[in-house]
Each structure stands twice: as C-alpha cells, then as structure tokens.
Short mmCIF file of C-alpha atoms in Angstrom, two decimals:
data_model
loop_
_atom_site.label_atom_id
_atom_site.label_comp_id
_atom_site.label_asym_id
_atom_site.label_seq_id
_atom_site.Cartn_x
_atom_site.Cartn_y
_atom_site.Cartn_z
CA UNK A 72 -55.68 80.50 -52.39
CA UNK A 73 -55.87 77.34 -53.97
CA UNK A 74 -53.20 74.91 -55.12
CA UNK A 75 -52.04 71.41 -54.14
CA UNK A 76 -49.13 71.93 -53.10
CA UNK A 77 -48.43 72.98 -49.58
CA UNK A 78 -45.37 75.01 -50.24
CA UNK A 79 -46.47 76.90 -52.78
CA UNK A 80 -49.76 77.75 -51.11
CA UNK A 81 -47.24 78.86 -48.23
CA UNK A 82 -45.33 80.72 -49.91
CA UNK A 83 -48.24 82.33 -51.91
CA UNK A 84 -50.30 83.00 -49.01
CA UNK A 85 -47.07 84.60 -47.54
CA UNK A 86 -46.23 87.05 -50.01
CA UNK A 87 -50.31 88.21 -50.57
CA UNK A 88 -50.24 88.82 -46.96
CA UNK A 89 -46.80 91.33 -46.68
CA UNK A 90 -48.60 92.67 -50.07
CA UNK A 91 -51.91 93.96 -48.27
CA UNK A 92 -54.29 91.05 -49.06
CA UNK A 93 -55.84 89.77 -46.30
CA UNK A 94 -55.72 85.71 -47.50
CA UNK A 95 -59.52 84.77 -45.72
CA UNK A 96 -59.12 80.73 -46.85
CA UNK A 97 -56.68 78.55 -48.73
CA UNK A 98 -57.64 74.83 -50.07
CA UNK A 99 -55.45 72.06 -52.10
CA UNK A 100 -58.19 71.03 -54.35
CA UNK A 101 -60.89 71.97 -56.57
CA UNK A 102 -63.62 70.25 -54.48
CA UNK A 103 -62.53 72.43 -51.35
CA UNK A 104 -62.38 75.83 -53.33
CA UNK A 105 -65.65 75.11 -54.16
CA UNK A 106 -66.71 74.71 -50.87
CA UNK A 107 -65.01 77.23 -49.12
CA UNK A 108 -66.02 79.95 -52.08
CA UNK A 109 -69.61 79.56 -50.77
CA UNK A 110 -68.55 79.64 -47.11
CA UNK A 111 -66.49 82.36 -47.32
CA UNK A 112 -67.45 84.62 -50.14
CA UNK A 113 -64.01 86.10 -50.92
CA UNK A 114 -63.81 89.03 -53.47
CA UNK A 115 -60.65 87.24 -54.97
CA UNK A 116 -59.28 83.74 -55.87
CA UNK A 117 -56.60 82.65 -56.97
CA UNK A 118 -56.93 79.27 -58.42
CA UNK A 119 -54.15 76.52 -59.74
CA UNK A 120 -55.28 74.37 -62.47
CA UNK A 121 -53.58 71.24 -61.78
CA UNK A 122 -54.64 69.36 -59.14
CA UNK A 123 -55.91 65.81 -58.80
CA UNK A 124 -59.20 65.23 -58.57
CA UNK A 125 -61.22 68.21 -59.81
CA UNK A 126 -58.68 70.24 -61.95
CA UNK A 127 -59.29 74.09 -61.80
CA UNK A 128 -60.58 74.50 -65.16
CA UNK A 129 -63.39 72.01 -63.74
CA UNK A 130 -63.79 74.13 -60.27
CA UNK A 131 -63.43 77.55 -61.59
CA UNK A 132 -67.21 77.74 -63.13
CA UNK A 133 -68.19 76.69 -59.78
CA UNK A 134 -66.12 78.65 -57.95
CA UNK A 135 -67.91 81.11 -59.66
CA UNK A 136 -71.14 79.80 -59.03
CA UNK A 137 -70.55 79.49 -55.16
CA UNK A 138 -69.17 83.55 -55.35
CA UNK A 139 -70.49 85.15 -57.64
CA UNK A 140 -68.94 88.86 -56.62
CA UNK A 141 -65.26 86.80 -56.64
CA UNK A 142 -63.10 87.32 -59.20
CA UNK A 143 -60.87 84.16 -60.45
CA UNK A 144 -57.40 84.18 -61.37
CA UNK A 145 -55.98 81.48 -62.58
CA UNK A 146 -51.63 81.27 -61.62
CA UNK A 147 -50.72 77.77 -62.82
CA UNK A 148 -47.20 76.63 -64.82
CA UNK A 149 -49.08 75.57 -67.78
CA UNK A 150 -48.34 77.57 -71.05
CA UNK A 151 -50.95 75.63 -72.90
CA UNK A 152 -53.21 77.91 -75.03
CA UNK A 153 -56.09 75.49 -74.51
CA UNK A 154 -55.76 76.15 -70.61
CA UNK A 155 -55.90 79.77 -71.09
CA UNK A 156 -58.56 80.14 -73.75
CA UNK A 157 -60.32 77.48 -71.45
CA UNK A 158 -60.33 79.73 -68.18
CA UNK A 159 -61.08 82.81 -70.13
CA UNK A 160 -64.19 80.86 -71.03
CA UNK A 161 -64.99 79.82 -67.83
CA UNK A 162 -65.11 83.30 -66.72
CA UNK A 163 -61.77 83.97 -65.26
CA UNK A 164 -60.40 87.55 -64.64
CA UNK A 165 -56.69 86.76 -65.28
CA UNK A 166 -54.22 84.07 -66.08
CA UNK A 167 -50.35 84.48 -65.01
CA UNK A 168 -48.12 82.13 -64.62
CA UNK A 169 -45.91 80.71 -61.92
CA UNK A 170 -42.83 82.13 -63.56
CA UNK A 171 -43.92 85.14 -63.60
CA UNK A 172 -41.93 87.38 -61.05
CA UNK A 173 -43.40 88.52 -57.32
CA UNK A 174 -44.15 91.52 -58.21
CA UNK A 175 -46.06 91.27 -61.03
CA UNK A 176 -48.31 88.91 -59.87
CA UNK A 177 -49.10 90.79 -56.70
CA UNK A 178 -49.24 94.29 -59.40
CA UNK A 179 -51.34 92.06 -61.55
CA UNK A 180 -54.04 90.80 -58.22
CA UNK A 181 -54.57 94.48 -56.76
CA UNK A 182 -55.59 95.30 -60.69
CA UNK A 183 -58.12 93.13 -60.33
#
C-alpha cells in the first residue's frame, strides 16, 4: 500500500485486511515502494500517484522492475486522462479512483 497520506493508508490497509488481503508492507512515497517492492516481493500493489518527491507514475515502472510477478494498481483522485493513459503505459493492471465505493475497489483488487 502506498500513499502519502497516513490516514488513507490506514484506512486502506484496514479495509484490504477485513477483505482477505493480507497487506505484507505499506510506504508514503515512491522512493520507499520501490524499495520495499524488492524487499518484499508482493503479488499486488496498490500505488497513489501523488506524492512528493517521486510521483507514482515515476515509481510504478520501477515498482515493476523491483517485482516483477506484482501487479500495480494505481487508486489516486486524479481524473486526468494523461494519468491514466500514463499508468497504462507504464504497465499498470488497473486504475480506480478514490471515489470509487469500498466495494468496488476491493471487487476490482481480488480481479486482479
């Protein structure tokens, strides 16, 4: 799980776990996925793309890199197209957003 934001990692991490996902890791930037990607070769990750720093369009190809059996999804606020077409590119799995209700993200994560 990453995102910058304590509270929404929190509450993310919360609601994967009473969903049956065992959440292995969680980091607040892009730099720190990266790193904890190769330390703890998860099979999913679910990846914010604003943060300071690296942004997660910038750490998702490494992500990637570092796991190569994970699968990325991205669950950010932005609407952009750009962002989206962006991940796709980069290789992610997925894009929802924030908005999105509970249960379809966690419908939308065991799909993956």
């Amino acid at each position: 799980m990453v995102d910058d934001h304590p509270l929404t990692r929190q509450a993310l991490v919360s609601l994967l776990a009473q969903s049956g996902f065992e959440v292995v890791g969680e980091a607040e930037s892009g730099e720190a996925a990266v790193a904890l990607a190769r330390d703890l070769q998860p099979d999913l990750v679910l990846l914010d793309l604003t943060m300071p720093g690296m942004t997660g369009l910038e750490a998702l190809p490494l992500v990637r890199g570092a796991a190569p059996d994970a699968e990325v999804v991205v669950l950010t606020a932005s609407e952009d197209e750009e962002n989206l077409l962006g991940a796709i590119k980069a290789g992610a799995a997925g894009y929802l957003l924030k908005s999105e209700p509970s249960e379809r993200i966690v419908e939308f994560l065991h799909g993956v």
